[in-house]
Amino acid sequence: MRPVVVRIFLATFFLGAAGNAGAEGGETHRFRYSASLFGIPIGKADFTSRLEEDRFEVSGRFASAGVARLFDRTDGRVTSKGQLSNQSVVPSSYELAYTSGKKRETTSIHYEKGQVVKTVITPKPKKRGKDWVAVSKDDLTDALDPLAALLSPVQGASGVCNRRFKVFDGEMRADIVFSPAAKGERIGRDLITCKARFIPISGYRKGRSTIAFLRDKARILVAFKPLGTRGHHTPVLAQIGTKIGTVHIQGRPVD
């Protein structure tokens, strides 16, 4: 649950998810996620998605759990807001705040017409070295925050695993590429299983072993189910390869 892992989990999986349909044209969906490594609990999260006719809000809380909490006490919250327009997602703001041990960090991203215009990280990051891959203005064009990205609707189940997201979390810019999983790779029953590739673009240090592993070697599978009636889908199972083992994530609806 160190900062880079928090970012990657949000970018690949933690979208507030399915559950209860709301009234008067809107939908509210709640889901609870748990993460484990070698069968041992290491993390948990609760998310709520509110989908109106022309806007959305996804909010959630996450924390380390089980034995992992004895070594790394992490607690955080995250919120994404924006508009839904013509089968597209147009973010307006993204807020992430978490504590990890004695460290506390907040990230705010502000958008205008769906484009990043301002990012604030507190405390301010230290001066980067020569091995830092800086984020350029072009990198941010049409980039979505981690939660808004996975909220993008698709036409039919076949489109779920044929998508590429440009994701920006306030510091790292990465592409998340989904492709259909082979028959033998599918996880869960009556779900749509996708393979996911993590492609770092900028906002990271060259040579970092965690980033290199996720880019070059990690096996990532994410299983989706339909969310409401507007073409949105939500992840309910995932397997994410790390250098020390495979993290398993499972979600269930909350009344």
XYZ file of N, CA and C in Angstrom:
765
model
N 0.825 -1.205 0.000
C 0.000 0.000 0.000
C 0.865 1.263 0.000
N 2.134 1.158 -0.368
C 2.958 2.341 -0.531
C 2.383 3.199 -1.641
N 2.806 4.505 -1.734
C 2.194 5.412 -2.702
C 2.069 4.871 -4.115
N 3.102 4.252 -4.663
C 3.000 3.778 -6.038
C 1.966 2.676 -6.162
N 1.837 1.824 -5.143
C 0.845 0.756 -5.179
C -0.556 1.339 -5.069
N -0.725 2.355 -4.200
C -2.021 3.036 -4.102
C -2.422 3.565 -5.468
N -1.506 4.195 -6.171
C -1.809 4.755 -7.491
C -2.185 3.676 -8.479
N -1.433 2.603 -8.507
C -1.682 1.550 -9.485
C -3.018 0.861 -9.223
N -3.326 0.583 -7.949
C -4.614 -0.025 -7.628
C -5.759 0.854 -8.095
N -5.654 2.172 -7.851
C -6.712 3.067 -8.284
C -6.809 3.097 -9.803
N -5.657 3.071 -10.458
C -5.663 3.177 -11.912
C -6.168 1.929 -12.602
N -6.031 0.765 -11.959
C -6.415 -0.467 -12.635
C -7.708 -1.082 -12.129
N -8.172 -0.649 -10.942
C -9.282 -1.432 -10.413
C -10.314 -0.686 -9.588
N -9.910 0.145 -8.625
C -10.848 0.614 -7.612
C -11.811 1.657 -8.143
N -12.765 1.241 -8.924
C -13.874 2.083 -9.340
C -15.072 1.782 -8.443
N -15.657 2.775 -7.860
C -16.850 2.567 -7.045
C -17.930 1.875 -7.862
N -18.653 0.914 -7.268
C -19.281 -0.073 -8.108
C -20.708 -0.427 -7.782
N -21.087 -1.611 -8.297
C -22.493 -1.955 -8.482
C -23.249 -2.204 -7.197
N -24.584 -2.206 -7.317
C -25.390 -2.481 -6.153
C -26.811 -2.028 -6.307
N -27.149 -0.839 -5.833
C -28.539 -0.434 -5.695
C -28.904 0.683 -6.662
N -29.977 0.500 -7.412
C -30.444 1.537 -8.318
C -31.196 2.596 -7.537
N -30.935 3.867 -7.864
C -31.591 4.970 -7.189
C -32.878 5.351 -7.884
N -33.469 6.471 -7.467
C -34.757 6.905 -7.981
C -34.615 8.154 -8.821
N -35.721 8.519 -9.491
C -35.841 9.762 -10.237
C -34.730 9.934 -11.264
N -34.485 8.904 -12.052
C -33.529 9.013 -13.142
C -32.080 8.849 -12.746
N -31.798 8.778 -11.437
C -30.422 8.610 -10.996
C -30.175 7.203 -10.494
N -28.906 6.849 -10.380
C -28.520 5.539 -9.880
C -27.441 5.712 -8.829
N -27.549 4.959 -7.732
C -26.514 4.926 -6.709
C -26.041 3.490 -6.565
N -24.733 3.291 -6.654
C -24.155 1.951 -6.597
C -23.083 1.916 -5.516
N -23.125 0.887 -4.685
C -22.153 0.754 -3.601
C -21.491 -0.614 -3.677
N -20.169 -0.623 -3.413
C -19.445 -1.882 -3.468
C -18.332 -1.881 -2.439
N -18.025 -3.061 -1.924
C -16.942 -3.229 -0.951
C -15.910 -4.183 -1.531
N -14.659 -3.758 -1.498
C -13.567 -4.555 -2.051
C -12.629 -5.030 -0.950
N -12.036 -6.206 -1.167
C -11.003 -6.709 -0.267
C -9.843 -7.219 -1.108
N -8.627 -7.004 -0.622
C -7.421 -7.432 -1.322
C -6.631 -8.380 -0.425
N -6.081 -9.432 -1.033
C -5.307 -10.401 -0.267
C -4.080 -10.841 -1.042
N -3.081 -11.303 -0.308
C -1.844 -11.820 -0.880
C -1.531 -13.128 -0.159
N -1.404 -14.229 -0.908
C -1.218 -15.567 -0.320
C -2.352 -15.896 0.649
N -3.557 -15.395 0.343
C -4.705 -15.656 1.195
C -4.786 -14.798 2.442
N -3.830 -13.888 2.626
C -3.788 -13.033 3.809
C -4.335 -11.655 3.444
N -5.323 -11.129 4.182
C -5.873 -9.803 3.878
C -4.801 -8.718 3.965
N -4.769 -7.822 2.951
C -3.804 -6.722 2.971
C -4.465 -5.371 2.731
N -5.706 -5.354 2.240
C -6.337 -4.070 1.971
C -7.842 -4.194 1.835
N -8.534 -3.072 1.988
C -9.981 -3.044 1.836
C -10.389 -1.665 1.327
N -11.578 -1.603 0.711
C -12.069 -0.332 0.194
C -13.583 -0.369 0.071
N -14.224 0.772 0.282
C -15.659 0.941 0.084
C -15.871 2.108 -0.868
N -16.681 1.890 -1.915
C -16.920 2.927 -2.909
C -18.405 3.117 -3.164
N -18.763 4.347 -3.471
C -20.129 4.693 -3.863
C -20.076 5.486 -5.157
N -20.873 5.070 -6.142
C -21.001 5.793 -7.401
C -22.409 6.355 -7.517
N -22.503 7.635 -7.823
C -23.798 8.275 -8.058
C -23.826 8.762 -9.507
N -24.719 8.196 -10.290
C -24.835 8.531 -11.705
C -26.166 9.225 -11.947
N -26.111 10.493 -12.322
C -27.311 11.238 -12.684
C -27.412 11.297 -14.207
N -28.398 11.997 -14.696
C -28.594 12.093 -16.140
C -27.383 12.702 -16.834
N -26.752 13.720 -16.214
C -25.660 14.417 -16.886
C -24.433 14.623 -15.997
N -24.355 13.923 -14.880
C -23.200 14.091 -14.017
C -22.940 12.826 -13.204
N -21.746 12.754 -12.617
C -21.385 11.593 -11.802
C -20.542 12.047 -10.619
N -20.535 11.222 -9.597
C -19.638 11.389 -8.459
C -19.282 10.011 -7.930
N -17.990 9.734 -7.838
C -17.496 8.483 -7.279
C -16.660 8.823 -6.053
N -16.978 8.234 -4.914
C -16.222 8.507 -3.693
C -15.932 7.204 -2.974
N -14.824 7.170 -2.284
C -14.484 5.935 -1.584
C -13.435 6.123 -0.509
N -13.326 5.103 0.314
C -12.293 5.035 1.350
C -11.549 3.713 1.220
N -10.259 3.739 1.476
C -9.475 2.522 1.390
C -8.478 2.485 2.543
N -8.004 1.286 2.886
C -7.096 1.135 4.013
C -6.342 -0.183 3.893
N -5.165 -0.229 4.479
C -4.477 -1.503 4.624
C -5.263 -2.336 5.631
N -5.049 -3.650 5.619
C -5.840 -4.529 6.483
C -5.017 -5.729 6.906
N -5.499 -6.407 7.935
C -4.859 -7.638 8.375
C -3.424 -7.434 8.824
N -2.588 -8.415 8.505
C -1.180 -8.364 8.898
C -0.479 -7.156 8.298
N -0.868 -6.777 7.058
C -0.231 -5.642 6.395
C -0.352 -4.366 7.218
N -1.445 -4.244 7.972
C -1.662 -3.032 8.754
C -0.694 -2.926 9.933
N -0.153 -4.048 10.365
C 0.825 -4.027 11.446
C 2.128 -3.384 10.991
N 2.441 -3.520 9.695
C 3.704 -3.009 9.169
C 3.538 -1.688 8.425
N 2.365 -1.439 7.863
C 2.161 -0.237 7.062
C 0.704 0.208 7.219
N 0.481 1.104 8.144
C -0.884 1.575 8.418
C -1.243 2.652 7.399
N -2.082 2.288 6.442
C -2.488 3.201 5.381
C -3.995 3.402 5.421
N -4.425 4.660 5.363
C -5.835 5.011 5.302
C -5.986 6.150 4.304
N -7.045 6.112 3.499
C -7.217 7.175 2.520
C -8.641 7.310 2.038
N -8.884 8.383 1.324
C -10.177 8.622 0.693
C -9.925 9.235 -0.684
N -10.866 9.057 -1.577
C -10.701 9.542 -2.942
C -12.072 9.897 -3.509
N -12.130 10.974 -4.306
C -13.383 11.422 -4.902
C -13.125 11.916 -6.321
N -14.013 11.553 -7.222
C -13.970 12.052 -8.593
C -15.355 12.567 -8.967
N -15.413 13.771 -9.582
C -16.677 14.366 -9.991
C -16.565 14.854 -11.433
N -17.721 14.895 -12.108
C -17.709 15.402 -13.465
C -19.050 15.262 -14.139
N -19.028 15.408 -15.461
C -20.238 15.353 -16.256
C -20.253 14.107 -17.141
N -21.456 13.659 -17.462
C -21.668 12.594 -18.433
C -22.320 13.234 -19.644
N -21.645 13.125 -20.799
C -22.141 13.813 -21.985
C -21.882 12.992 -23.236
N -22.950 12.685 -23.978
C -22.822 12.002 -25.278
C -21.930 10.769 -25.201
N -22.241 9.886 -24.260
C -21.492 8.644 -24.091
C -20.020 8.870 -23.735
N -19.735 9.990 -23.102
C -18.365 10.270 -22.687
C -18.342 10.765 -21.250
N -17.179 10.692 -20.637
C -16.975 11.143 -19.269
C -16.116 12.406 -19.305
N -16.574 13.474 -18.659
C -15.858 14.746 -18.646
C -15.572 15.109 -17.192
N -14.382 14.799 -16.668
C -14.102 15.054 -15.256
C -14.005 16.537 -14.955
N -14.339 16.899 -13.704
C -14.189 18.288 -13.260
C -13.235 18.406 -12.075
N -13.165 17.367 -11.235
C -12.238 17.404 -10.099
C -11.926 16.006 -9.605
N -10.752 15.881 -9.006
C -10.295 14.614 -8.423
C -9.542 14.953 -7.154
N -9.882 14.284 -6.050
C -9.232 14.534 -4.764
C -8.806 13.209 -4.146
N -7.543 13.121 -3.763
C -7.014 11.939 -3.086
C -6.271 12.386 -1.837
N -6.581 11.788 -0.701
C -5.878 12.100 0.544
C -5.617 10.797 1.285
N -4.393 10.578 1.717
C -4.100 9.356 2.455
C -2.949 9.570 3.422
N -2.914 8.735 4.432
C -1.793 8.686 5.360
C -1.175 7.302 5.273
N 0.132 7.251 5.325
C 0.857 5.987 5.312
C 1.947 6.087 6.364
N 1.732 5.427 7.499
C 2.647 5.620 8.612
C 2.544 7.051 9.112
N 3.671 7.752 9.155
C 3.672 9.148 9.587
C 3.522 10.114 8.416
N 3.470 9.579 7.209
C 3.378 10.438 6.033
C 1.923 10.703 5.663
N 1.606 11.966 5.361
C 0.286 12.335 4.885
C 0.444 13.080 3.566
N -0.369 12.736 2.588
C -0.274 13.380 1.280
C -1.666 13.622 0.713
N -1.851 14.767 0.079
C -3.099 15.069 -0.615
C -2.789 15.461 -2.051
N -3.690 15.083 -2.948
C -3.557 15.420 -4.367
C -4.887 15.948 -4.868
N -4.844 17.085 -5.562
C -6.042 17.667 -6.157
C -5.775 17.934 -7.643
N -6.715 17.508 -8.479
C -6.638 17.791 -9.909
C -7.899 18.561 -10.303
N -7.707 19.670 -11.000
C -8.839 20.469 -11.461
C -8.850 20.479 -12.992
N -10.055 20.393 -13.543
C -10.229 20.321 -14.988
C -11.109 21.464 -15.490
N -10.899 21.828 -16.740
C -11.800 22.717 -17.465
C -12.102 22.062 -18.805
N -13.390 21.849 -19.058
C -13.833 21.161 -20.267
C -13.145 19.807 -20.417
N -12.939 19.136 -19.280
C -12.360 17.801 -19.292
C -10.852 17.738 -19.419
N -10.172 18.897 -19.459
C -8.717 18.931 -19.596
C -8.068 19.407 -18.298
N -6.949 18.799 -17.924
C -6.239 19.163 -16.706
C -5.730 20.601 -16.804
N -6.073 21.434 -15.810
C -5.593 22.811 -15.796
C -4.750 23.118 -14.556
N -4.923 22.307 -13.489
C -4.169 22.576 -12.275
C -4.046 21.318 -11.438
N -2.866 21.090 -10.917
C -2.621 19.962 -10.018
C -1.879 20.468 -8.793
N -2.359 20.092 -7.621
C -1.722 20.500 -6.371
C -1.453 19.263 -5.532
N -0.182 19.066 -5.147
C 0.203 17.957 -4.272
C 0.791 18.546 -2.999
N 0.282 18.105 -1.854
C 0.760 18.583 -0.563
C 1.171 17.400 0.306
N 2.395 17.389 0.871
C 3.440 18.401 0.714
C 4.023 18.402 -0.705
N 4.593 19.501 -1.100
C 5.144 19.634 -2.444
C 6.253 18.612 -2.660
N 6.233 17.885 -3.772
C 7.269 16.877 -4.026
C 8.674 17.488 -4.037
N 9.624 16.684 -3.621
C 11.014 17.129 -3.623
C 11.511 17.304 -5.060
N 12.580 18.049 -5.206
C 13.157 18.274 -6.523
C 13.551 16.940 -7.153
N 13.178 16.755 -8.404
C 13.426 15.487 -9.083
C 14.851 15.421 -9.635
N 15.366 14.195 -9.713
C 16.692 13.988 -10.271
C 16.665 13.855 -11.781
N 17.819 13.610 -12.364
C 17.931 13.494 -13.813
C 17.222 12.254 -14.355
N 16.954 11.289 -13.488
C 16.285 10.070 -13.931
C 14.764 10.191 -13.925
N 14.239 11.373 -13.604
C 12.788 11.578 -13.540
C 12.235 11.866 -14.928
N 11.169 11.156 -15.291
C 10.495 11.390 -16.571
C 9.373 12.390 -16.320
N 9.575 13.625 -16.731
C 8.624 14.693 -16.431
C 7.361 14.575 -17.280
N 6.230 15.015 -16.707
C 4.957 15.025 -17.416
C 4.881 16.267 -18.294
N 4.625 16.087 -19.580
C 4.525 17.213 -20.505
C 3.063 17.626 -20.689
N 2.865 18.778 -21.268
C 1.511 19.257 -21.549
C 0.789 18.307 -22.491
N 1.505 17.798 -23.477
C 0.893 16.850 -24.422
C 0.462 15.565 -23.732
N 1.225 15.134 -22.722
C 0.864 13.912 -21.995
C -0.513 14.035 -21.344
N -0.878 15.244 -20.955
C -2.120 15.455 -20.208
C -3.346 15.643 -21.097
N -3.153 15.778 -22.388
C -4.294 15.960 -23.280
C -5.235 14.763 -23.201
N -6.487 15.026 -22.854
C -7.534 13.994 -22.765
C -7.261 12.942 -21.693
N -6.361 13.223 -20.746
C -6.096 12.267 -19.666
C -7.191 12.365 -18.607
N -7.630 11.225 -18.104
C -8.672 11.149 -17.084
C -8.073 10.721 -15.749
N -8.732 11.079 -14.666
C -8.293 10.571 -13.378
C -8.629 9.083 -13.290
N -8.018 8.334 -12.361
C -8.197 6.880 -12.320
C -9.636 6.410 -12.199
N -10.471 7.122 -11.450
C -11.855 6.692 -11.269
C -12.720 7.047 -12.468
N -12.559 8.242 -13.000
C -13.352 8.656 -14.159
C -13.051 7.785 -15.369
N -11.803 7.350 -15.501
C -11.413 6.556 -16.674
C -12.236 5.286 -16.794
N -12.332 4.523 -15.710
C -13.044 3.247 -15.780
C -14.551 3.420 -15.835
N -15.026 4.652 -15.632
C -16.457 4.904 -15.724
C -16.909 5.105 -17.175
N -15.957 5.169 -18.089
C -16.284 5.388 -19.495
C -17.206 4.285 -20.002
N -18.347 4.652 -20.605
C -19.299 3.642 -21.083
C -18.842 2.988 -22.375
N -19.360 1.802 -22.649
C -19.076 1.100 -23.901
C -20.393 0.588 -24.475
N -20.396 0.358 -25.775
C -21.570 -0.182 -26.438
C -21.432 -1.696 -26.545
N -22.046 -2.422 -25.626
C -22.003 -3.871 -25.674
C -20.814 -4.450 -24.944
N -20.953 -5.730 -24.569
C -19.920 -6.416 -23.796
C -18.599 -6.514 -24.542
N -18.640 -6.586 -25.877
C -17.414 -6.751 -26.657
C -16.478 -5.562 -26.526
N -17.023 -4.392 -26.155
C -16.185 -3.209 -26.050
C -15.455 -3.084 -24.734
N -15.843 -3.853 -23.736
C -15.255 -3.727 -22.406
C -13.755 -4.005 -22.436
N -13.351 -5.034 -23.179
C -11.946 -5.433 -23.205
C -11.206 -4.915 -24.436
N -11.721 -3.902 -25.054
C -11.046 -3.279 -26.191
C -10.970 -1.782 -25.957
N -10.249 -1.417 -24.896
C -10.159 -0.016 -24.502
C -8.750 0.342 -24.043
N -8.414 1.594 -24.245
C -7.139 2.135 -23.759
C -7.435 3.442 -23.031
N -7.032 3.506 -21.760
C -7.285 4.687 -20.947
C -6.000 5.485 -20.758
N -6.103 6.801 -20.901
C -5.015 7.713 -20.560
C -5.302 8.212 -19.145
N -4.520 7.748 -18.186
C -4.804 7.999 -16.775
C -3.731 8.904 -16.167
N -4.195 9.898 -15.402
C -3.288 10.794 -14.669
C -3.783 10.914 -13.241
N -2.913 10.625 -12.278
C -3.337 10.633 -10.876
C -2.823 11.847 -10.114
N -2.269 12.817 -10.834
C -1.707 14.004 -10.204
C -0.204 14.035 -10.271
N 0.404 12.864 -10.430
C 1.856 12.767 -10.556
C 2.247 11.849 -11.706
N 1.702 10.662 -11.741
C 2.043 9.702 -12.783
C 1.036 9.727 -13.927
N 1.545 9.688 -15.166
C 0.706 9.518 -16.346
C 0.987 8.137 -16.905
N -0.057 7.330 -17.018
C 0.100 5.969 -17.514
C -1.053 5.629 -18.434
N -0.823 4.697 -19.329
C -1.891 4.133 -20.141
C -2.251 2.774 -19.557
N -3.550 2.500 -19.460
C -4.048 1.190 -19.069
C -4.748 0.612 -20.283
N -4.252 -0.508 -20.787
C -4.777 -1.104 -22.019
C -5.449 -2.431 -21.698
N -6.727 -2.537 -22.054
C -7.473 -3.773 -21.848
C -7.606 -4.522 -23.162
N -7.476 -5.846 -23.093
C -7.692 -6.723 -24.242
C -8.396 -7.981 -23.743
N -9.107 -8.702 -24.610
C -9.836 -9.892 -24.166
C -8.905 -10.960 -23.596
N -9.297 -11.566 -22.497
C -8.523 -12.661 -21.909
C -8.805 -13.947 -22.674
N -7.807 -14.810 -22.737
C -7.999 -16.120 -23.361
C -8.950 -16.953 -22.507
N -9.539 -17.968 -23.102
C -10.519 -18.794 -22.396
C -9.970 -19.346 -21.090
N -8.714 -19.782 -21.103
C -8.122 -20.360 -19.905
C -7.725 -19.339 -18.854
N -7.804 -18.044 -19.190
C -7.420 -17.001 -18.251
C -8.625 -16.378 -17.527
N -9.814 -16.718 -17.937
C -10.999 -16.064 -17.400
C -11.180 -16.372 -15.917
N -11.611 -15.359 -15.181
C -11.840 -15.512 -13.745
C -13.305 -15.166 -13.441
N -13.890 -15.876 -12.498
C -15.277 -15.641 -12.135
C -16.246 -16.259 -13.124
N -17.495 -16.322 -12.739
C -18.551 -16.873 -13.589
C -19.453 -15.761 -14.088
N -19.856 -15.875 -15.352
C -20.760 -14.902 -15.961
C -20.203 -13.488 -15.875
N -18.890 -13.354 -16.009
C -18.221 -12.066 -15.988
C -17.413 -11.873 -17.271
N -17.052 -10.640 -17.551
C -16.223 -10.321 -18.710
C -14.796 -10.123 -18.216
N -13.897 -11.038 -18.581
C -12.514 -10.969 -18.094
C -11.607 -10.334 -19.132
N -10.860 -9.337 -18.703
C -9.914 -8.642 -19.568
C -8.494 -8.803 -19.035
N -7.547 -8.846 -19.939
C -6.149 -8.693 -19.573
C -5.845 -7.201 -19.567
N -5.010 -6.765 -18.656
C -4.666 -5.347 -18.575
C -3.160 -5.171 -18.643
N -2.751 -4.160 -19.402
C -1.331 -3.785 -19.466
C -1.160 -2.407 -18.855
N -0.122 -2.276 -18.048
C 0.223 -1.011 -17.424
C 1.403 -0.419 -18.179
N 1.215 0.754 -18.788
C 2.261 1.380 -19.598
C 2.576 2.756 -19.018
N 3.681 2.894 -18.294
C 4.035 4.209 -17.737
C 4.445 5.165 -18.860
N 3.942 6.375 -18.816
C 4.258 7.383 -19.822
C 5.203 8.436 -19.263
N 4.859 8.970 -18.104
C 5.677 10.005 -17.471
C 5.275 10.116 -16.008
N 6.037 10.949 -15.273
C 5.749 11.105 -13.856
C 6.280 9.974 -13.009
N 7.426 9.429 -13.375
C 8.026 8.341 -12.606
C 9.541 8.378 -12.790
N 10.228 7.624 -11.941
C 11.681 7.581 -11.990
C 12.153 6.399 -12.826
N 12.988 6.669 -13.805
C 13.547 5.602 -14.640
C 14.289 4.593 -13.768
N 14.116 3.330 -14.112
C 14.836 2.295 -13.397
C 14.159 1.805 -12.142
N 13.010 2.363 -11.789
C 12.312 1.902 -10.590
C 11.800 0.488 -10.829
N 12.181 -0.433 -9.963
C 11.925 -1.850 -10.204
C 10.435 -2.182 -10.193
N 9.655 -1.528 -9.313
C 8.223 -1.809 -9.249
C 7.539 -1.430 -10.554
N 7.884 -0.271 -11.087
C 7.306 0.184 -12.354
C 7.719 -0.737 -13.486
N 8.986 -1.117 -13.521
C 9.488 -1.992 -14.586
C 8.801 -3.349 -14.545
N 8.581 -3.887 -13.356
C 7.918 -5.186 -13.247
C 6.485 -5.107 -13.752
N 5.750 -4.092 -13.319
C 4.355 -3.955 -13.748
C 4.250 -3.753 -15.262
N 5.210 -3.046 -15.831
C 5.195 -2.801 -17.268
C 5.566 -4.044 -18.065
N 6.584 -4.763 -17.618
C 7.170 -5.816 -18.445
C 6.749 -7.238 -18.081
N 6.409 -7.479 -16.827
C 6.215 -8.859 -16.401
C 4.880 -9.147 -15.717
N 4.247 -8.138 -15.182
C 3.054 -8.381 -14.361
C 1.909 -8.962 -15.191
N 1.239 -9.948 -14.634
C 0.033 -10.520 -15.232
C -1.153 -9.929 -14.498
N -1.959 -9.153 -15.214
C -3.086 -8.465 -14.602
C -4.368 -8.892 -15.300
N -5.297 -9.433 -14.536
C -6.607 -9.829 -15.052
C -7.680 -9.094 -14.254
N -8.672 -8.550 -14.958
C -9.768 -7.825 -14.317
C -11.081 -8.327 -14.897
N -12.017 -8.704 -14.035
C -13.322 -9.207 -14.469
C -14.394 -8.171 -14.160
N -15.225 -7.867 -15.178
C -16.243 -6.820 -15.076
C -17.652 -7.395 -15.120
N -18.592 -6.617 -14.569
C -20.011 -6.903 -14.726
C -20.705 -5.586 -15.079
N -21.879 -5.639 -15.722
C -22.590 -4.407 -16.070
C -22.946 -3.586 -14.840
N -22.907 -2.258 -14.990
C -23.253 -1.326 -13.934
C -24.426 -0.475 -14.415
N -25.630 -0.752 -13.925
C -26.782 0.018 -14.349
C -27.177 -0.281 -15.781
N -27.748 0.715 -16.448
C -28.329 0.504 -17.777
C -27.741 1.415 -18.843
N -26.623 2.074 -18.568
C -26.110 3.081 -19.498
C -24.813 2.691 -20.191
N -24.460 1.424 -20.134
C -23.233 0.989 -20.793
C -22.001 1.039 -19.920
N -22.160 1.380 -18.635
C -21.025 1.380 -17.714
C -20.814 -0.042 -17.187
N -19.555 -0.383 -16.885
C -19.216 -1.681 -16.298
C -18.309 -1.451 -15.098
N -18.365 -2.374 -14.157
C -17.553 -2.225 -12.960
C -16.758 -3.500 -12.693
N -15.512 -3.370 -12.202
C -14.711 -4.547 -11.878
C -15.169 -5.198 -10.586
N -15.235 -6.519 -10.563
C -15.637 -7.238 -9.358
C -14.598 -8.273 -8.915
N -13.680 -8.632 -9.794
C -12.567 -9.520 -9.449
C -11.321 -9.031 -10.172
N -10.171 -9.232 -9.550
C -8.913 -8.891 -10.216
C -7.778 -9.718 -9.644
N -6.800 -9.977 -10.480
C -5.548 -10.602 -10.076
C -4.426 -9.737 -10.623
N -3.581 -9.224 -9.723
C -2.513 -8.308 -10.111
C -1.177 -8.892 -9.668
N -0.331 -9.209 -10.625
C 0.977 -9.771 -10.303
C 1.913 -8.713 -9.742
N 2.628 -9.052 -8.661
C 3.649 -8.181 -8.096
C 4.936 -8.985 -7.955
N 6.009 -8.328 -7.535
C 7.291 -9.017 -7.416
C 7.281 -10.079 -6.318
N 6.350 -9.973 -5.357
C 6.341 -10.942 -4.261
C 5.181 -11.910 -4.336
N 4.295 -11.748 -5.308
C 3.163 -12.650 -5.437
C 1.976 -11.962 -6.087
N 0.908 -12.708 -6.281
C -0.288 -12.183 -6.938
C -1.279 -11.652 -5.914
N -1.661 -10.395 -6.091
C -2.685 -9.791 -5.251
C -4.056 -10.124 -5.844
N -4.942 -10.657 -5.009
C -6.301 -10.991 -5.431
C -7.260 -9.951 -4.840
N -8.126 -9.411 -5.692
C -9.090 -8.412 -5.254
C -10.488 -8.911 -5.584
N -11.388 -8.783 -4.638
C -12.755 -9.235 -4.826
C -13.706 -8.167 -4.310
N -14.811 -7.966 -5.056
C -15.801 -6.973 -4.651
C -17.177 -7.589 -4.510
N -17.980 -6.993 -3.644
C -19.350 -7.449 -3.471
C -20.244 -6.235 -3.219
N -21.494 -6.297 -3.649
C -22.405 -5.166 -3.453
C -22.741 -4.964 -1.993
N -22.988 -3.709 -1.630
C -23.358 -3.339 -0.266
C -24.738 -2.695 -0.316
N -25.672 -3.173 0.485
C -27.010 -2.610 0.536
C -27.024 -1.244 1.204
